[in-house]
PDB file of C-alpha atoms in Angstrom:
ATOM      1  CA  ALA A   1      99.269 102.439  88.131  1.00 79.00           C
ATOM      2  CA  MET A   2      98.746 100.024  85.099  1.00 83.00           C
ATOM      3  CA  LYS A   3      97.873  97.127  87.272  1.00 83.00           C
ATOM      4  CA  LYS A   4      95.216  99.019  89.130  1.00 82.00           C
ATOM      5  CA  ALA A   5      93.730 100.358  85.879  1.00 82.00           C
ATOM      6  CA  LEU A   6      93.586  96.967  84.401  1.00 86.00           C
ATOM      7  CA  LEU A   7      91.903  95.473  87.396  1.00 88.00           C
ATOM      8  CA  CYS A   8      89.268  98.302  87.136  1.00 88.00           C
ATOM      9  CA  ARG A   9      88.887  97.403  83.385  1.00 89.00           C
ATOM     10  CA  GLY A  10      87.754  93.870  84.545  1.00 92.00           C
ATOM     11  CA  TYR A  11      90.866  91.826  84.431  1.00 89.00           C
ATOM     12  CA  LYS A  12      90.794  89.276  87.192  1.00 89.00           C
ATOM     13  CA  HIS A  13      94.447  88.414  87.111  1.00 86.00           C
ATOM     14  CA  VAL A  14      97.452  90.641  86.189  1.00 87.00           C
ATOM     15  CA  TYR A  15     100.967  88.892  85.961  1.00 85.00           C
ATOM     16  CA  LEU A  16     103.916  90.920  85.683  1.00 82.00           C
ATOM     17  CA  LEU A  17     106.724  89.931  83.352  1.00 80.00           C
ATOM     18  CA  SER A  18     110.037  91.838  83.208  1.00 74.00           C
ATOM     19  CA  LEU A  19     113.425  91.213  81.915  1.00 66.00           C
ATOM     20  CA  LYS A  20     115.063  91.381  85.516  1.00 72.00           C
ATOM     21  CA  HIS A  21     112.337  89.083  87.095  1.00 72.00           C
ATOM     22  CA  ILE A  22     111.301  86.453  84.491  1.00 73.00           C
ATOM     23  CA  SER A  23     107.922  84.853  85.630  1.00 80.00           C
ATOM     24  CA  PHE A  24     107.377  81.622  83.866  1.00 84.00           C
ATOM     25  CA  THR A  25     103.864  81.648  85.131  1.00 87.00           C
ATOM     26  CA  ALA A  26     103.193  84.972  83.236  1.00 86.00           C
ATOM     27  CA  PHE A  27     104.925  83.639  80.147  1.00 84.00           C
ATOM     28  CA  LYS A  28     102.750  80.314  80.205  1.00 89.00           C
ATOM     29  CA  LYS A  29      99.640  82.481  80.624  1.00 89.00           C
ATOM     30  CA  LEU A  30     100.510  84.452  77.505  1.00 89.00           C
ATOM     31  CA  ARG A  31     101.061  81.346  75.550  1.00 89.00           C
ATOM     32  CA  GLN A  32      97.548  80.217  76.813  1.00 92.00           C
ATOM     33  CA  GLY A  33      95.820  83.326  75.278  1.00 92.00           C
ATOM     34  CA  TYR A  34      96.152  85.876  78.115  1.00 91.00           C
ATOM     35  CA  ASP A  35      96.337  89.419  76.808  1.00 93.00           C
ATOM     36  CA  LEU A  36      99.623  91.207  76.579  1.00 92.00           C
ATOM     37  CA  ILE A  37      99.825  94.715  77.827  1.00 90.00           C
ATOM     38  CA  LEU A  38     103.352  96.368  77.046  1.00 89.00           C
ATOM     39  CA  GLY A  39     103.593  99.296  79.356  1.00 85.00           C
ATOM     40  CA  GLY A  40     105.664 101.917  80.997  1.00 75.00           C
ATOM     41  CA  GLY A  41     108.247 104.237  79.782  1.00 76.00           C
ATOM     42  CA  ASN A  42     109.885 104.100  76.137  1.00 81.00           C
ATOM     43  CA  LEU A  43     109.662 100.335  75.908  1.00 83.00           C
ATOM     44  CA  LEU A  44     109.961 100.294  72.206  1.00 92.00           C
ATOM     45  CA  GLN A  45     113.287 102.056  71.498  1.00 91.00           C
ATOM     46  CA  ASP A  46     116.705 100.886  70.406  1.00 91.00           C
ATOM     47  CA  LYS A  47     118.892 104.130  70.374  1.00 82.00           C
ATOM     48  CA  THR A  48     120.357 103.502  73.947  1.00 79.00           C
ATOM     49  CA  SER A  49     120.284  99.648  73.634  1.00 82.00           C
ATOM     50  CA  ARG A  50     118.618  97.002  71.555  1.00 88.00           C
ATOM     51  CA  ARG A  51     118.381  94.511  74.410  1.00 87.00           C
ATOM     52  CA  SER A  52     115.114  95.463  75.930  1.00 84.00           C
ATOM     53  CA  LEU A  53     113.602  95.884  72.362  1.00 90.00           C
ATOM     54  CA  CYS A  54     114.465  92.433  71.556  1.00 91.00           C
ATOM     55  CA  PHE A  55     113.009  91.171  74.776  1.00 87.00           C
ATOM     56  CA  TYR A  56     109.624  92.882  74.249  1.00 89.00           C
ATOM     57  CA  LEU A  57     109.554  91.759  70.602  1.00 93.00           C
ATOM     58  CA  PHE A  58     110.235  88.191  71.683  1.00 91.00           C
ATOM     59  CA  ILE A  59     107.575  88.245  74.126  1.00 90.00           C
ATOM     60  CA  ALA A  60     105.068  89.895  71.869  1.00 92.00           C
ATOM     61  CA  LYS A  61     105.526  87.259  69.072  1.00 92.00           C
ATOM     62  CA  ARG A  62     104.787  84.507  71.623  1.00 89.00           C
ATOM     63  CA  ALA A  63     101.539  86.057  72.842  1.00 91.00           C
ATOM     64  CA  ARG A  64      98.287  84.618  71.654  1.00 92.00           C
ATOM     65  CA  GLY A  65      95.845  87.041  73.106  1.00 91.00           C
ATOM     66  CA  ARG A  66      95.094  90.706  72.314  1.00 93.00           C
ATOM     67  CA  THR A  67      98.050  93.059  72.546  1.00 94.00           C
ATOM     68  CA  GLU A  68      98.164  96.594  73.784  1.00 93.00           C
ATOM     69  CA  ILE A  69     101.060  99.173  74.090  1.00 94.00           C
ATOM     70  CA  HIS A  70     100.972 101.717  76.722  1.00 90.00           C
ATOM     71  CA  GLY A  71     103.794 104.105  76.617  1.00 85.00           C
ATOM     72  CA  GLY A  72     106.541 105.598  74.544  1.00 85.00           C
ATOM     73  CA  ILE A  73     107.804 104.577  71.196  1.00 91.00           C
ATOM     74  CA  GLY A  74     111.160 105.702  69.967  1.00 87.00           C
ATOM     75  CA  PRO A  75     113.658 106.719  69.338  1.00 89.00           C
ATOM     76  CA  LEU A  76     114.163 103.864  66.850  1.00 93.00           C
ATOM     77  CA  THR A  77     116.895 103.236  64.357  1.00 93.00           C
ATOM     78  CA  TYR A  78     115.963 102.216  60.746  1.00 94.00           C
ATOM     79  CA  LYS A  79     116.365  98.479  61.904  1.00 95.00           C
ATOM     80  CA  GLY A  80     114.317  99.114  65.083  1.00 95.00           C
ATOM     81  CA  GLU A  81     111.477 100.707  63.081  1.00 96.00           C
ATOM     82  CA  ARG A  82     111.501  97.488  60.675  1.00 96.00           C
ATOM     83  CA  LEU A  83     111.459  95.197  63.782  1.00 95.00           C
ATOM     84  CA  CYS A  84     108.622  97.254  65.414  1.00 96.00           C
ATOM     85  CA  ALA A  85     106.339  97.762  62.661  1.00 97.00           C
ATOM     86  CA  PRO A  86     104.584  94.288  62.691  1.00 96.00           C
ATOM     87  CA  LEU A  87     103.911  94.805  66.350  1.00 96.00           C
ATOM     88  CA  LEU A  88     102.352  98.206  65.913  1.00 96.00           C
ATOM     89  CA  GLN A  89     100.437  97.109  63.215  1.00 96.00           C
ATOM     90  CA  LYS A  90      98.977  94.000  65.058  1.00 94.00           C
ATOM     91  CA  ALA A  91      98.346  95.992  68.392  1.00 96.00           C
ATOM     92  CA  GLU A  92      94.681  96.380  69.104  1.00 95.00           C
ATOM     93  CA  LYS A  93      95.382  99.502  71.230  1.00 94.00           C
ATOM     94  CA  ILE A  94      98.250 101.874  71.479  1.00 95.00           C
ATOM     95  CA  LEU A  95      98.348 104.582  74.060  1.00 92.00           C
ATOM     96  CA  CYS A  96     101.041 107.041  73.095  1.00 91.00           C
ATOM     97  CA  ARG A  97     102.616 109.443  75.693  1.00 85.00           C
ATOM     98  CA  THR A  98     103.643 112.108  73.368  1.00 84.00           C
ATOM     99  CA  PRO A  99     102.849 113.554  69.775  1.00 87.00           C
ATOM    100  CA  SER A 100     106.190 112.316  68.668  1.00 88.00           C
ATOM    101  CA  ASP A 101     105.411 108.923  69.649  1.00 90.00           C
ATOM    102  CA  LEU A 102     101.935 108.984  67.875  1.00 93.00           C
ATOM    103  CA  THR A 103     103.702 110.263  64.872  1.00 94.00           C
ATOM    104  CA  ILE A 104     106.200 107.270  64.739  1.00 95.00           C
ATOM    105  CA  ALA A 105     103.386 104.731  65.572  1.00 96.00           C
ATOM    106  CA  THR A 106     101.285 106.092  62.684  1.00 96.00           C
ATOM    107  CA  ARG A 107     104.195 106.339  60.219  1.00 96.00           C
ATOM    108  CA  LEU A 108     104.851 102.552  60.915  1.00 97.00           C
ATOM    109  CA  GLY A 109     101.531 101.686  60.123  1.00 96.00           C
ATOM    110  CA  ALA A 110      99.768 101.546  63.547  1.00 96.00           C
ATOM    111  CA  LYS A 111      95.943 101.844  62.975  1.00 93.00           C
ATOM    112  CA  ASN A 112      94.845 102.004  66.692  1.00 93.00           C
ATOM    113  CA  ALA A 113      97.246 104.578  68.124  1.00 95.00           C
ATOM    114  CA  ILE A 114      95.882 107.557  70.097  1.00 94.00           C
ATOM    115  CA  LEU A 115      97.564 110.160  72.283  1.00 90.00           C
ATOM    116  CA  SER A 116      97.038 109.539  76.065  1.00 87.00           C
ATOM    117  CA  ALA A 117      98.517 110.357  79.357  1.00 79.00           C
ATOM    118  CA  ASP A 118     101.062 108.186  81.076  1.00 76.00           C
ATOM    119  CA  ALA A 119      99.449 105.798  83.494  1.00 74.00           C
ATOM    120  CA  ALA A 120     101.720 107.048  86.309  1.00 72.00           C
ATOM    121  CA  LEU A 121      99.630 110.218  86.357  1.00 70.00           C
ATOM    122  CA  SER A 122      96.715 108.136  87.800  1.00 68.00           C
ATOM    123  CA  LEU A 123      98.700 107.344  90.854  1.00 68.00           C
ATOM    124  CA  PRO A 124      97.460 109.293  94.103  1.00 67.00           C
ATOM    125  CA  TYR A 125      99.436 112.294  95.077  1.00 61.00           C
ATOM    126  CA  PRO A 126     101.967 111.828  97.714  1.00 61.00           C
ATOM    127  CA  PRO A 127     101.162 113.376 101.026  1.00 63.00           C
ATOM    128  CA  LYS A 128     102.576 116.791 101.369  1.00 62.00           C
ATOM    129  CA  GLU A 129     105.370 117.175 104.017  1.00 64.00           C
ATOM    130  CA  LYS A 130     106.988 120.526 105.067  1.00 64.00           C
ATOM    131  CA  GLY A 131     110.125 121.208 103.404  1.00 60.00           C
ATOM    132  CA  GLU A 132     109.961 118.175 101.321  1.00 65.00           C
ATOM    133  CA  SER A 133     111.396 118.281  97.724  1.00 64.00           C
ATOM    134  CA  ILE A 134     109.892 116.444  94.657  1.00 65.00           C
ATOM    135  CA  LEU A 135     112.055 115.046  91.743  1.00 66.00           C
ATOM    136  CA  LEU A 136     110.650 115.209  88.134  1.00 66.00           C
ATOM    137  CA  ALA A 137     112.398 113.451  85.487  1.00 67.00           C
ATOM    138  CA  PHE A 138     111.563 113.527  81.844  1.00 68.00           C
ATOM    139  CA  LYS A 139     113.197 113.483  78.490  1.00 68.00           C
ATOM    140  CA  THR A 140     113.849 116.611  76.607  1.00 70.00           C
ATOM    141  CA  PRO A 141     110.877 117.344  74.566  1.00 73.00           C
ATOM    142  CA  ALA A 142     110.974 118.040  70.860  1.00 74.00           C
ATOM    143  CA  ARG A 143     110.981 121.932  70.027  1.00 75.00           C
ATOM    144  CA  GLU A 144     107.321 121.953  69.117  1.00 76.00           C
ATOM    145  CA  GLU A 145     106.380 120.180  72.378  1.00 78.00           C
ATOM    146  CA  ILE A 146     108.438 122.516  74.712  1.00 76.00           C
ATOM    147  CA  PRO A 147     105.378 124.767  75.417  1.00 79.00           C
ATOM    148  CA  THR A 148     103.046 121.781  76.349  1.00 80.00           C
ATOM    149  CA  ALA A 149     105.846 120.255  78.544  1.00 79.00           C
ATOM    150  CA  LEU A 150     106.496 123.419  80.522  1.00 78.00           C
ATOM    151  CA  ALA A 151     102.678 123.857  81.070  1.00 80.00           C
ATOM    152  CA  PHE A 152     102.494 120.350  82.250  1.00 79.00           C
ATOM    153  CA  ILE A 153     105.330 120.928  84.642  1.00 77.00           C
ATOM    154  CA  LEU A 154     103.871 124.213  86.120  1.00 76.00           C
ATOM    155  CA  SER A 155     100.570 122.374  86.436  1.00 78.00           C
ATOM    156  CA  LEU A 156     102.555 119.622  88.701  1.00 74.00           C
ATOM    157  CA  CYS A 157     104.066 122.301  90.833  1.00 74.00           C
ATOM    158  CA  ARG A 158     100.662 124.049  91.512  1.00 73.00           C
ATOM    159  CA  THR A 159      99.035 120.598  92.205  1.00 74.00           C
ATOM    160  CA  PHE A 160     101.648 119.295  94.646  1.00 69.00           C
ATOM    161  CA  GLY A 161     102.331 122.797  96.317  1.00 67.00           C
ATOM    162  CA  ARG A 162     105.859 121.697  97.177  1.00 59.00           C
ATOM    163  CA  GLU A 163     108.413 124.092  98.335  1.00 59.00           C
ATOM    164  CA  ARG A 164     111.137 122.854  96.147  1.00 64.00           C
ATOM    165  CA  PHE A 165     111.244 120.830  92.769  1.00 65.00           C
ATOM    166  CA  LEU A 166     114.423 119.125  91.416  1.00 67.00           C
ATOM    167  CA  ILE A 167     113.925 118.830  87.706  1.00 67.00           C
ATOM    168  CA  PHE A 168     116.008 116.213  85.832  1.00 67.00           C
ATOM    169  CA  VAL A 169     115.898 116.517  81.962  1.00 67.00           C
ATOM    170  CA  MET A 170     117.177 113.357  80.373  1.00 66.00           C
ATOM    171  CA  HIS A 171     118.861 113.010  76.930  1.00 61.00           C
ATOM    172  CA  PRO A 172     116.410 113.006  74.140  1.00 60.00           C
ATOM    173  CA  ASP A 173     117.677 109.438  72.969  1.00 57.00           C
ATOM    174  CA  ASP A 174     117.151 108.005  76.469  1.00 53.00           C
TER     175      ASP A 174
END
């Protein structure tokens, strides 16, 4: 979804860089001034592990182009907040998925943070098959976000019109 959105924004080439599949071409392009778009999930978090946070911060420090963050921020330990603050302050665009993410970004000095929907919501709906189930997975929302989360889930149920939904609620720190 993010690659499609970036191509629509006018990017001619989109290189994917992940911890599992290191692309030296993508890393080289970042050093040459290509933009860095960090996106998907809660990338900037260290409650479950510091490994991925260190990877993303390592990449961001070496990028010479614009930096954008599309996705969740937190949960972060005190040390994680101190490590992320310079990146959040430098980023030219931060699209936060939840009000909690926006609060963290703002508290850590982000000037260009806004609340935005997850890019995955722009994917086309899968075709409806009779008797087919769909799985929804999301982290437990903060108490003040529960009504919004429930309304969103119900709207998905209406949109997809499926007979059965499996809802998987993850731990708040995941």
